[in-house]
Amino acid sequence: MIRALAENGAPGAIDIAQHAVEMFLAASPTDADRALAVDILLRDLASLRGVAPHITAFIGRIEMQLGRIRRDALKRPAQRPVPADAEMTEEVAASEAEAEPALQAA
């Protein structure tokens, strides 16, 4: 898609490509997955640079965007994924806390 946008040369193509990159990365459920996705995109862009050197400037802009994303990720603390059943876990913990005095009395 990046190549098609670059070769099309339509106004706003770089904005569309950058938005597509953001949406691709937003689908990553964890910071580790997002870091891996950035690495994959950078590898693919490097490969594309070799195949289509005439769009090097366009590729460079996407690579700069990915570099900023990587730097920003390094600046913020790592986030742990929230389990899908987090509310259930809190409910279970609350019911166990209520049951504990009865168990100690027995």
mmCIF file of N, CA, C and O in Angstrom:
data_model
loop_
_atom_site.group_PDB
_atom_site.id
_atom_site.type_symbol
_atom_site.label_atom_id
_atom_site.label_comp_id
_atom_site.label_asym_id
_atom_site.label_seq_id
_atom_site.Cartn_x
_atom_site.Cartn_y
_atom_site.Cartn_z
ATOM 1 N N MET A 1 0.824 -1.181 0.000
ATOM 2 C CA MET A 1 0.000 0.000 0.000
ATOM 3 C C MET A 1 0.876 1.256 0.000
ATOM 4 O O MET A 1 0.566 2.219 -0.686
ATOM 5 N N ILE A 2 1.962 1.215 0.774
ATOM 6 C CA ILE A 2 2.869 2.368 0.830
ATOM 7 C C ILE A 2 3.423 2.653 -0.567
ATOM 8 O O ILE A 2 3.449 3.807 -1.004
ATOM 9 N N ARG A 3 3.818 1.604 -1.257
ATOM 10 C CA ARG A 3 4.366 1.781 -2.603
ATOM 11 C C ARG A 3 3.318 2.370 -3.547
ATOM 12 O O ARG A 3 3.617 3.298 -4.309
ATOM 13 N N ALA A 4 2.103 1.842 -3.484
ATOM 14 C CA ALA A 4 1.041 2.342 -4.363
ATOM 15 C C ALA A 4 0.760 3.817 -4.096
ATOM 16 O O ALA A 4 0.599 4.606 -5.036
ATOM 17 N N LEU A 5 0.716 4.195 -2.838
ATOM 18 C CA LEU A 5 0.486 5.600 -2.499
ATOM 19 C C LEU A 5 1.624 6.481 -2.987
ATOM 20 O O LEU A 5 1.393 7.567 -3.523
ATOM 21 N N ALA A 6 2.850 6.016 -2.803
ATOM 22 C CA ALA A 6 4.016 6.806 -3.209
ATOM 23 C C ALA A 6 4.064 6.978 -4.722
ATOM 24 O O ALA A 6 4.354 8.069 -5.223
ATOM 25 N N GLU A 7 3.789 5.908 -5.442
ATOM 26 C CA GLU A 7 3.861 5.980 -6.907
ATOM 27 C C GLU A 7 2.691 6.735 -7.502
ATOM 28 O O GLU A 7 2.809 7.318 -8.571
ATOM 29 N N ASN A 8 1.558 6.758 -6.811
ATOM 30 C CA ASN A 8 0.387 7.491 -7.276
ATOM 31 C C ASN A 8 0.671 8.985 -7.269
ATOM 32 O O ASN A 8 0.288 9.707 -8.171
ATOM 33 N N GLY A 9 1.342 9.441 -6.208
ATOM 34 C CA GLY A 9 1.701 10.851 -6.121
ATOM 35 C C GLY A 9 0.537 11.782 -5.880
ATOM 36 O O GLY A 9 0.651 12.997 -6.070
ATOM 37 N N ALA A 10 -0.589 11.268 -5.457
ATOM 38 C CA ALA A 10 -1.759 12.108 -5.205
ATOM 39 C C ALA A 10 -1.509 13.019 -4.013
ATOM 40 O O ALA A 10 -0.771 12.662 -3.091
ATOM 41 N N PRO A 11 -2.112 14.200 -4.021
ATOM 42 C CA PRO A 11 -1.974 15.079 -2.858
ATOM 43 C C PRO A 11 -2.504 14.376 -1.609
ATOM 44 O O PRO A 11 -3.550 13.727 -1.644
ATOM 45 N N GLY A 12 -1.769 14.502 -0.535
ATOM 46 C CA GLY A 12 -2.184 13.889 0.714
ATOM 47 C C GLY A 12 -1.809 12.424 0.848
ATOM 48 O O GLY A 12 -2.160 11.783 1.832
ATOM 49 N N ALA A 13 -1.085 11.872 -0.129
ATOM 50 C CA ALA A 13 -0.720 10.451 -0.081
ATOM 51 C C ALA A 13 0.128 10.136 1.149
ATOM 52 O O ALA A 13 -0.063 9.091 1.785
ATOM 53 N N ILE A 14 1.033 11.028 1.509
ATOM 54 C CA ILE A 14 1.876 10.773 2.684
ATOM 55 C C ILE A 14 1.030 10.760 3.954
ATOM 56 O O ILE A 14 1.259 9.941 4.857
ATOM 57 N N ASP A 15 0.031 11.618 4.019
ATOM 58 C CA ASP A 15 -0.857 11.639 5.188
ATOM 59 C C ASP A 15 -1.653 10.337 5.289
ATOM 60 O O ASP A 15 -1.836 9.798 6.386
ATOM 61 N N ILE A 16 -2.105 9.841 4.167
ATOM 62 C CA ILE A 16 -2.847 8.583 4.152
ATOM 63 C C ILE A 16 -1.929 7.442 4.597
ATOM 64 O O ILE A 16 -2.329 6.596 5.406
ATOM 65 N N ALA A 17 -0.717 7.427 4.085
ATOM 66 C CA ALA A 17 0.236 6.380 4.450
ATOM 67 C C ALA A 17 0.568 6.438 5.941
ATOM 68 O O ALA A 17 0.614 5.402 6.617
ATOM 69 N N GLN A 18 0.780 7.621 6.460
ATOM 70 C CA GLN A 18 1.090 7.761 7.879
ATOM 71 C C GLN A 18 -0.094 7.346 8.748
ATOM 72 O O GLN A 18 0.077 6.714 9.796
ATOM 73 N N HIS A 19 -1.273 7.662 8.311
ATOM 74 C CA HIS A 19 -2.471 7.243 9.048
ATOM 75 C C HIS A 19 -2.592 5.718 9.018
ATOM 76 O O HIS A 19 -2.940 5.103 10.036
ATOM 77 N N ALA A 20 -2.314 5.109 7.878
ATOM 78 C CA ALA A 20 -2.375 3.647 7.771
ATOM 79 C C ALA A 20 -1.370 2.996 8.722
ATOM 80 O O ALA A 20 -1.686 1.993 9.372
ATOM 81 N N VAL A 21 -0.185 3.586 8.832
ATOM 82 C CA VAL A 21 0.825 3.068 9.760
ATOM 83 C C VAL A 21 0.315 3.165 11.186
ATOM 84 O O VAL A 21 0.417 2.210 11.966
ATOM 85 N N GLU A 22 -0.265 4.288 11.551
ATOM 86 C CA GLU A 22 -0.812 4.472 12.903
ATOM 87 C C GLU A 22 -1.907 3.448 13.201
ATOM 88 O O GLU A 22 -1.952 2.877 14.288
ATOM 89 N N MET A 23 -2.793 3.215 12.242
ATOM 90 C CA MET A 23 -3.882 2.257 12.445
ATOM 91 C C MET A 23 -3.332 0.833 12.567
ATOM 92 O O MET A 23 -3.813 0.042 13.383
ATOM 93 N N PHE A 24 -2.327 0.503 11.773
ATOM 94 C CA PHE A 24 -1.692 -0.814 11.859
ATOM 95 C C PHE A 24 -1.097 -1.023 13.246
ATOM 96 O O PHE A 24 -1.284 -2.062 13.870
ATOM 97 N N LEU A 25 -0.398 -0.018 13.746
ATOM 98 C CA LEU A 25 0.235 -0.135 15.059
ATOM 99 C C LEU A 25 -0.784 -0.117 16.192
ATOM 100 O O LEU A 25 -0.584 -0.747 17.225
ATOM 101 N N ALA A 26 -1.881 0.595 16.008
ATOM 102 C CA ALA A 26 -2.910 0.673 17.044
ATOM 103 C C ALA A 26 -3.566 -0.684 17.297
ATOM 104 O O ALA A 26 -4.110 -0.918 18.371
ATOM 105 N N ALA A 27 -3.493 -1.573 16.329
ATOM 106 C CA ALA A 27 -4.086 -2.905 16.488
ATOM 107 C C ALA A 27 -3.238 -3.808 17.378
ATOM 108 O O ALA A 27 -3.684 -4.891 17.747
ATOM 109 N N SER A 28 -2.058 -3.356 17.756
ATOM 110 C CA SER A 28 -1.169 -4.156 18.604
ATOM 111 C C SER A 28 -1.683 -4.134 20.044
ATOM 112 O O SER A 28 -1.829 -3.069 20.630
ATOM 113 N N PRO A 29 -1.934 -5.317 20.633
ATOM 114 C CA PRO A 29 -2.517 -5.345 21.971
ATOM 115 C C PRO A 29 -1.550 -4.970 23.104
ATOM 116 O O PRO A 29 -1.983 -4.537 24.155
ATOM 117 N N THR A 30 -0.251 -5.119 22.893
ATOM 118 C CA THR A 30 0.716 -4.803 23.946
ATOM 119 C C THR A 30 1.838 -3.947 23.382
ATOM 120 O O THR A 30 2.014 -3.851 22.166
ATOM 121 N N ASP A 31 2.610 -3.352 24.288
ATOM 122 C CA ASP A 31 3.762 -2.563 23.853
ATOM 123 C C ASP A 31 4.776 -3.427 23.114
ATOM 124 O O ASP A 31 5.392 -2.983 22.150
ATOM 125 N N ALA A 32 4.948 -4.660 23.550
ATOM 126 C CA ALA A 32 5.891 -5.566 22.896
ATOM 127 C C ALA A 32 5.441 -5.882 21.471
ATOM 128 O O ALA A 32 6.262 -5.896 20.543
ATOM 129 N N ASP A 33 4.154 -6.097 21.288
ATOM 130 C CA ASP A 33 3.621 -6.345 19.946
ATOM 131 C C ASP A 33 3.793 -5.117 19.063
ATOM 132 O O ASP A 33 4.104 -5.226 17.882
ATOM 133 N N ARG A 34 3.585 -3.957 19.650
ATOM 134 C CA ARG A 34 3.734 -2.708 18.893
ATOM 135 C C ARG A 34 5.197 -2.511 18.480
ATOM 136 O O ARG A 34 5.474 -2.129 17.344
ATOM 137 N N ALA A 35 6.129 -2.805 19.377
ATOM 138 C CA ALA A 35 7.556 -2.689 19.046
ATOM 139 C C ALA A 35 7.920 -3.651 17.924
ATOM 140 O O ALA A 35 8.668 -3.297 17.008
ATOM 141 N N LEU A 36 7.380 -4.857 17.978
ATOM 142 C CA LEU A 36 7.633 -5.835 16.923
ATOM 143 C C LEU A 36 7.051 -5.353 15.601
ATOM 144 O O LEU A 36 7.687 -5.475 14.547
ATOM 145 N N ALA A 37 5.855 -4.775 15.636
ATOM 146 C CA ALA A 37 5.223 -4.258 14.424
ATOM 147 C C ALA A 37 6.049 -3.128 13.814
ATOM 148 O O ALA A 37 6.198 -3.050 12.592
ATOM 149 N N VAL A 38 6.610 -2.255 14.659
ATOM 150 C CA VAL A 38 7.476 -1.182 14.162
ATOM 151 C C VAL A 38 8.701 -1.780 13.467
ATOM 152 O O VAL A 38 9.081 -1.355 12.371
ATOM 153 N N ASP A 39 9.313 -2.777 14.091
ATOM 154 C CA ASP A 39 10.477 -3.427 13.488
ATOM 155 C C ASP A 39 10.139 -4.065 12.146
ATOM 156 O O ASP A 39 10.906 -3.970 11.185
ATOM 157 N N ILE A 40 8.990 -4.711 12.078
ATOM 158 C CA ILE A 40 8.569 -5.341 10.821
ATOM 159 C C ILE A 40 8.356 -4.290 9.737
ATOM 160 O O ILE A 40 8.789 -4.455 8.598
ATOM 161 N N LEU A 41 7.695 -3.198 10.095
ATOM 162 C CA LEU A 41 7.478 -2.127 9.115
ATOM 163 C C LEU A 41 8.794 -1.537 8.628
ATOM 164 O O LEU A 41 8.957 -1.292 7.424
ATOM 165 N N LEU A 42 9.728 -1.321 9.543
ATOM 166 C CA LEU A 42 11.029 -0.768 9.140
ATOM 167 C C LEU A 42 11.767 -1.723 8.213
ATOM 168 O O LEU A 42 12.378 -1.292 7.224
ATOM 169 N N ARG A 43 11.694 -3.017 8.506
ATOM 170 C CA ARG A 43 12.328 -4.007 7.631
ATOM 171 C C ARG A 43 11.690 -3.995 6.244
ATOM 172 O O ARG A 43 12.369 -3.998 5.220
ATOM 173 N N ASP A 44 10.359 -3.961 6.208
ATOM 174 C CA ASP A 44 9.656 -3.949 4.928
ATOM 175 C C ASP A 44 9.948 -2.682 4.132
ATOM 176 O O ASP A 44 10.089 -2.724 2.906
ATOM 177 N N LEU A 45 10.048 -1.558 4.825
ATOM 178 C CA LEU A 45 10.374 -0.306 4.136
ATOM 179 C C LEU A 45 11.783 -0.337 3.575
ATOM 180 O O LEU A 45 12.030 0.165 2.466
ATOM 181 N N ALA A 46 12.716 -0.922 4.310
ATOM 182 C CA ALA A 46 14.089 -1.044 3.807
ATOM 183 C C ALA A 46 14.118 -1.915 2.554
ATOM 184 O O ALA A 46 14.818 -1.607 1.582
ATOM 185 N N SER A 47 13.341 -2.965 2.552
ATOM 186 C CA SER A 47 13.238 -3.835 1.385
ATOM 187 C C SER A 47 12.616 -3.083 0.204
ATOM 188 O O SER A 47 13.084 -3.181 -0.928
ATOM 189 N N LEU A 48 11.586 -2.325 0.491
ATOM 190 C CA LEU A 48 10.913 -1.542 -0.548
ATOM 191 C C LEU A 48 11.853 -0.494 -1.131
ATOM 192 O O LEU A 48 11.846 -0.235 -2.334
ATOM 193 N N ARG A 49 12.686 0.075 -0.294
ATOM 194 C CA ARG A 49 13.667 1.066 -0.751
ATOM 195 C C ARG A 49 14.586 0.451 -1.810
ATOM 196 O O ARG A 49 14.937 1.092 -2.790
ATOM 197 N N GLY A 50 14.946 -0.817 -1.625
ATOM 198 C CA GLY A 50 15.798 -1.495 -2.596
ATOM 199 C C GLY A 50 15.084 -1.826 -3.891
ATOM 200 O O GLY A 50 15.680 -1.801 -4.967
ATOM 201 N N VAL A 51 13.802 -2.124 -3.808
ATOM 202 C CA VAL A 51 13.021 -2.504 -4.980
ATOM 203 C C VAL A 51 12.547 -1.285 -5.771
ATOM 204 O O VAL A 51 12.464 -1.330 -6.997
ATOM 205 N N ALA A 52 12.235 -0.211 -5.067
ATOM 206 C CA ALA A 52 11.680 0.986 -5.714
ATOM 207 C C ALA A 52 12.434 2.229 -5.247
ATOM 208 O O ALA A 52 11.896 3.046 -4.489
ATOM 209 N N PRO A 53 13.686 2.386 -5.694
ATOM 210 C CA PRO A 53 14.479 3.519 -5.217
ATOM 211 C C PRO A 53 13.912 4.885 -5.601
ATOM 212 O O PRO A 53 14.250 5.891 -4.978
ATOM 213 N N HIS A 54 13.017 4.929 -6.560
ATOM 214 C CA HIS A 54 12.441 6.207 -6.979
ATOM 215 C C HIS A 54 11.474 6.788 -5.941
ATOM 216 O O HIS A 54 11.089 7.949 -6.047
ATOM 217 N N ILE A 55 11.097 6.010 -4.931
ATOM 218 C CA ILE A 55 10.202 6.527 -3.889
ATOM 219 C C ILE A 55 10.921 6.633 -2.541
ATOM 220 O O ILE A 55 10.291 6.644 -1.490
ATOM 221 N N THR A 56 12.223 6.772 -2.596
ATOM 222 C CA THR A 56 13.033 6.831 -1.382
ATOM 223 C C THR A 56 12.610 7.963 -0.446
ATOM 224 O O THR A 56 12.554 7.772 0.773
ATOM 225 N N ALA A 57 12.311 9.119 -0.981
ATOM 226 C CA ALA A 57 11.924 10.251 -0.131
ATOM 227 C C ALA A 57 10.629 9.947 0.626
ATOM 228 O O ALA A 57 10.505 10.245 1.821
ATOM 229 N N PHE A 58 9.676 9.344 -0.041
ATOM 230 C CA PHE A 58 8.406 8.976 0.578
ATOM 231 C C PHE A 58 8.646 7.959 1.689
ATOM 232 O O PHE A 58 8.139 8.102 2.806
ATOM 233 N N ILE A 59 9.438 6.951 1.395
ATOM 234 C CA ILE A 59 9.773 5.922 2.385
ATOM 235 C C ILE A 59 10.484 6.554 3.574
ATOM 236 O O ILE A 59 10.212 6.209 4.728
ATOM 237 N N GLY A 60 11.368 7.492 3.318
ATOM 238 C CA GLY A 60 12.090 8.173 4.390
ATOM 239 C C GLY A 60 11.156 8.881 5.350
ATOM 240 O O GLY A 60 11.386 8.892 6.562
ATOM 241 N N ARG A 61 10.085 9.458 4.846
ATOM 242 C CA ARG A 61 9.120 10.139 5.720
ATOM 243 C C ARG A 61 8.406 9.150 6.634
ATOM 244 O O ARG A 61 8.186 9.426 7.811
ATOM 245 N N ILE A 62 8.077 7.986 6.098
ATOM 246 C CA ILE A 62 7.424 6.958 6.915
ATOM 247 C C ILE A 62 8.413 6.425 7.951
ATOM 248 O O ILE A 62 8.054 6.216 9.116
ATOM 249 N N GLU A 63 9.659 6.243 7.552
ATOM 250 C CA GLU A 63 10.686 5.776 8.485
ATOM 251 C C GLU A 63 10.908 6.785 9.614
ATOM 252 O O GLU A 63 11.100 6.395 10.769
ATOM 253 N N MET A 64 10.865 8.069 9.289
ATOM 254 C CA MET A 64 10.997 9.092 10.333
ATOM 255 C C MET A 64 9.831 9.009 11.311
ATOM 256 O O MET A 64 10.012 9.130 12.524
ATOM 257 N N GLN A 65 8.630 8.794 10.809
ATOM 258 C CA GLN A 65 7.454 8.640 11.663
ATOM 259 C C GLN A 65 7.649 7.451 12.598
ATOM 260 O O GLN A 65 7.393 7.552 13.803
ATOM 261 N N LEU A 66 8.118 6.330 12.070
ATOM 262 C CA LEU A 66 8.336 5.142 12.890
ATOM 263 C C LEU A 66 9.441 5.377 13.916
ATOM 264 O O LEU A 66 9.359 4.884 15.041
ATOM 265 N N GLY A 67 10.451 6.148 13.564
ATOM 266 C CA GLY A 67 11.508 6.496 14.515
ATOM 267 C C GLY A 67 10.962 7.307 15.676
ATOM 268 O O GLY A 67 11.322 7.075 16.834
ATOM 269 N N ARG A 68 10.081 8.251 15.381
ATOM 270 C CA ARG A 68 9.450 9.050 16.453
ATOM 271 C C ARG A 68 8.594 8.168 17.352
ATOM 272 O O ARG A 68 8.617 8.300 18.577
ATOM 273 N N ILE A 69 7.868 7.260 16.741
ATOM 274 C CA ILE A 69 7.022 6.352 17.522
ATOM 275 C C ILE A 69 7.884 5.503 18.445
ATOM 276 O O ILE A 69 7.572 5.327 19.620
ATOM 277 N N ARG A 70 8.993 5.013 17.932
ATOM 278 C CA ARG A 70 9.900 4.189 18.740
ATOM 279 C C ARG A 70 10.493 4.996 19.896
ATOM 280 O O ARG A 70 10.538 4.529 21.026
ATOM 281 N N ARG A 71 10.926 6.226 19.619
ATOM 282 C CA ARG A 71 11.500 7.071 20.678
ATOM 283 C C ARG A 71 10.462 7.388 21.746
ATOM 284 O O ARG A 71 10.750 7.352 22.938
ATOM 285 N N ASP A 72 9.250 7.693 21.317
ATOM 286 C CA ASP A 72 8.180 7.992 22.282
ATOM 287 C C ASP A 72 7.876 6.780 23.157
ATOM 288 O O ASP A 72 7.624 6.918 24.350
ATOM 289 N N ALA A 73 7.912 5.604 22.571
ATOM 290 C CA ALA A 73 7.642 4.377 23.333
ATOM 291 C C ALA A 73 8.727 4.146 24.377
ATOM 292 O O ALA A 73 8.449 3.666 25.473
ATOM 293 N N LEU A 74 9.956 4.506 24.063
ATOM 294 C CA LEU A 74 11.048 4.314 25.012
ATOM 295 C C LEU A 74 10.970 5.297 26.177
ATOM 296 O O LEU A 74 11.448 5.007 27.262
ATOM 297 N N LYS A 75 10.330 6.446 25.949
ATOM 298 C CA LYS A 75 10.233 7.476 26.991
ATOM 299 C C LYS A 75 9.174 7.154 28.035
ATOM 300 O O LYS A 75 9.298 7.558 29.172
ATOM 301 N N ARG A 76 8.133 6.437 27.658
ATOM 302 C CA ARG A 76 7.062 6.172 28.621
ATOM 303 C C ARG A 76 7.270 4.799 29.255
ATOM 304 O O ARG A 76 7.842 3.910 28.658
ATOM 305 N N PRO A 77 6.776 4.635 30.480
ATOM 306 C CA PRO A 77 6.944 3.348 31.166
ATOM 307 C C PRO A 77 6.160 2.242 30.460
ATOM 308 O O PRO A 77 5.136 2.504 29.830
ATOM 309 N N ALA A 78 6.645 1.044 30.575
ATOM 310 C CA ALA A 78 5.976 -0.097 29.953
ATOM 311 C C ALA A 78 4.605 -0.301 30.579
ATOM 312 O O ALA A 78 4.423 -0.111 31.778
ATOM 313 N N GLN A 79 3.669 -0.674 29.761
ATOM 314 C CA GLN A 79 2.313 -0.917 30.235
ATOM 315 C C GLN A 79 2.047 -2.410 30.190
ATOM 316 O O GLN A 79 2.332 -3.065 29.202
ATOM 317 N N ARG A 80 1.494 -2.918 31.271
ATOM 318 C CA ARG A 80 1.125 -4.336 31.287
ATOM 319 C C ARG A 80 -0.249 -4.479 30.646
ATOM 320 O O ARG A 80 -1.122 -3.639 30.850
ATOM 321 N N PRO A 81 -0.451 -5.549 29.890
ATOM 322 C CA PRO A 81 -1.777 -5.755 29.315
ATOM 323 C C PRO A 81 -2.796 -6.027 30.414
ATOM 324 O O PRO A 81 -2.489 -6.665 31.411
ATOM 325 N N VAL A 82 -3.979 -5.508 30.242
ATOM 326 C CA VAL A 82 -5.056 -5.707 31.208
ATOM 327 C C VAL A 82 -5.799 -6.968 30.803
ATOM 328 O O VAL A 82 -6.231 -7.094 29.653
ATOM 329 N N PRO A 83 -5.940 -7.925 31.723
ATOM 330 C CA PRO A 83 -6.657 -9.149 31.364
ATOM 331 C C PRO A 83 -8.091 -8.843 30.972
ATOM 332 O O PRO A 83 -8.717 -7.933 31.518
ATOM 333 N N ALA A 84 -8.610 -9.620 30.048
ATOM 334 C CA ALA A 84 -9.981 -9.402 29.578
ATOM 335 C C ALA A 84 -10.982 -9.598 30.699
ATOM 336 O O ALA A 84 -12.044 -8.991 30.705
ATOM 337 N N ASP A 85 -10.641 -10.419 31.672
ATOM 338 C CA ASP A 85 -11.560 -10.684 32.768
ATOM 339 C C ASP A 85 -11.161 -9.937 34.043
ATOM 340 O O ASP A 85 -11.352 -10.427 35.141
ATOM 341 N N ALA A 86 -10.642 -8.731 33.908
ATOM 342 C CA ALA A 86 -10.158 -7.960 35.054
ATOM 343 C C ALA A 86 -11.274 -7.699 36.063
ATOM 344 O O ALA A 86 -11.061 -7.790 37.256
ATOM 345 N N GLU A 87 -12.477 -7.387 35.586
ATOM 346 C CA GLU A 87 -13.582 -7.126 36.501
ATOM 347 C C GLU A 87 -13.947 -8.400 37.256
ATOM 348 O O GLU A 87 -14.230 -8.371 38.442
ATOM 349 N N MET A 88 -13.917 -9.512 36.582
ATOM 350 C CA MET A 88 -14.217 -10.781 37.218
ATOM 351 C C MET A 88 -13.198 -11.073 38.317
ATOM 352 O O MET A 88 -13.556 -11.530 39.392
ATOM 353 N N THR A 89 -11.936 -10.765 38.053
ATOM 354 C CA THR A 89 -10.886 -10.999 39.029
ATOM 355 C C THR A 89 -11.137 -10.178 40.284
ATOM 356 O O THR A 89 -10.968 -10.679 41.391
ATOM 357 N N GLU A 90 -11.534 -8.927 40.142
ATOM 358 C CA GLU A 90 -11.826 -8.084 41.294
ATOM 359 C C GLU A 90 -13.011 -8.628 42.086
ATOM 360 O O GLU A 90 -13.004 -8.626 43.312
ATOM 361 N N GLU A 91 -14.017 -9.135 41.382
ATOM 362 C CA GLU A 91 -15.176 -9.707 42.054
ATOM 363 C C GLU A 91 -14.773 -10.958 42.841
ATOM 364 O O GLU A 91 -15.215 -11.164 43.970
ATOM 365 N N VAL A 92 -13.952 -11.785 42.242
ATOM 366 C CA VAL A 92 -13.497 -12.998 42.913
ATOM 367 C C VAL A 92 -12.682 -12.630 44.147
ATOM 368 O O VAL A 92 -12.860 -13.201 45.221
ATOM 369 N N ALA A 93 -11.812 -11.636 44.022
ATOM 370 C CA ALA A 93 -10.994 -11.204 45.159
ATOM 371 C C ALA A 93 -11.879 -10.682 46.284
ATOM 372 O O ALA A 93 -11.642 -10.963 47.464
ATOM 373 N N ALA A 94 -12.925 -9.936 45.944
ATOM 374 C CA ALA A 94 -13.831 -9.395 46.959
ATOM 375 C C ALA A 94 -14.586 -10.520 47.668
ATOM 376 O O ALA A 94 -14.732 -10.517 48.892
ATOM 377 N N SER A 95 -15.048 -11.500 46.917
ATOM 378 C CA SER A 95 -15.790 -12.597 47.551
ATOM 379 C C SER A 95 -14.871 -13.455 48.418
ATOM 380 O O SER A 95 -15.286 -13.953 49.464
ATOM 381 N N GLU A 96 -13.606 -13.611 48.004
ATOM 382 C CA GLU A 96 -12.641 -14.356 48.824
ATOM 383 C C GLU A 96 -12.352 -13.602 50.119
ATOM 384 O O GLU A 96 -12.213 -14.210 51.177
ATOM 385 N N ALA A 97 -12.265 -12.277 50.052
ATOM 386 C CA ALA A 97 -12.012 -11.470 51.245
ATOM 387 C C ALA A 97 -13.184 -11.585 52.223
ATOM 388 O O ALA A 97 -12.986 -11.627 53.431
ATOM 389 N N GLU A 98 -14.396 -11.649 51.695
ATOM 390 C CA GLU A 98 -15.580 -11.801 52.549
ATOM 391 C C GLU A 98 -15.605 -13.182 53.197
ATOM 392 O O GLU A 98 -16.025 -13.347 54.341
ATOM 393 N N ALA A 99 -15.176 -14.189 52.480
ATOM 394 C CA ALA A 99 -15.229 -15.567 52.979
ATOM 395 C C ALA A 99 -14.110 -15.872 53.971
ATOM 396 O O ALA A 99 -14.240 -16.769 54.790
ATOM 397 N N GLU A 100 -13.023 -15.125 53.946
ATOM 398 C CA GLU A 100 -11.866 -15.406 54.791
ATOM 399 C C GLU A 100 -12.179 -15.391 56.279
ATOM 400 O O GLU A 100 -11.767 -16.303 57.003
ATOM 401 N N PRO A 101 -12.901 -14.415 56.834
ATOM 402 C CA PRO A 101 -13.213 -14.454 58.279
ATOM 403 C C PRO A 101 -13.969 -15.730 58.680
ATOM 404 O O PRO A 101 -13.714 -16.306 59.733
ATOM 405 N N ALA A 102 -14.852 -16.183 57.826
ATOM 406 C CA ALA A 102 -15.614 -17.403 58.144
ATOM 407 C C ALA A 102 -14.683 -18.616 58.168
ATOM 408 O O ALA A 102 -14.837 -19.515 58.994
ATOM 409 N N LEU A 103 -13.723 -18.646 57.277
ATOM 410 C CA LEU A 103 -12.776 -19.752 57.237
ATOM 411 C C LEU A 103 -11.869 -19.731 58.472
ATOM 412 O O LEU A 103 -11.531 -20.774 59.005
ATOM 413 N N GLN A 104 -11.476 -18.557 58.908
ATOM 414 C CA GLN A 104 -10.586 -18.444 60.075
ATOM 415 C C GLN A 104 -11.334 -18.855 61.357
ATOM 416 O O GLN A 104 -10.754 -19.439 62.260
ATOM 417 N N ALA A 105 -12.631 -18.586 61.426
ATOM 418 C CA ALA A 105 -13.421 -18.930 62.608
ATOM 419 C C ALA A 105 -13.614 -20.449 62.708
ATOM 420 O O ALA A 105 -13.754 -20.994 63.789
ATOM 421 N N ALA A 106 -13.612 -21.116 61.587
ATOM 422 C CA ALA A 106 -13.857 -22.560 61.573
ATOM 423 C C ALA A 106 -12.674 -23.327 61.973
ATOM 424 O O ALA A 106 -11.930 -23.546 62.663
#
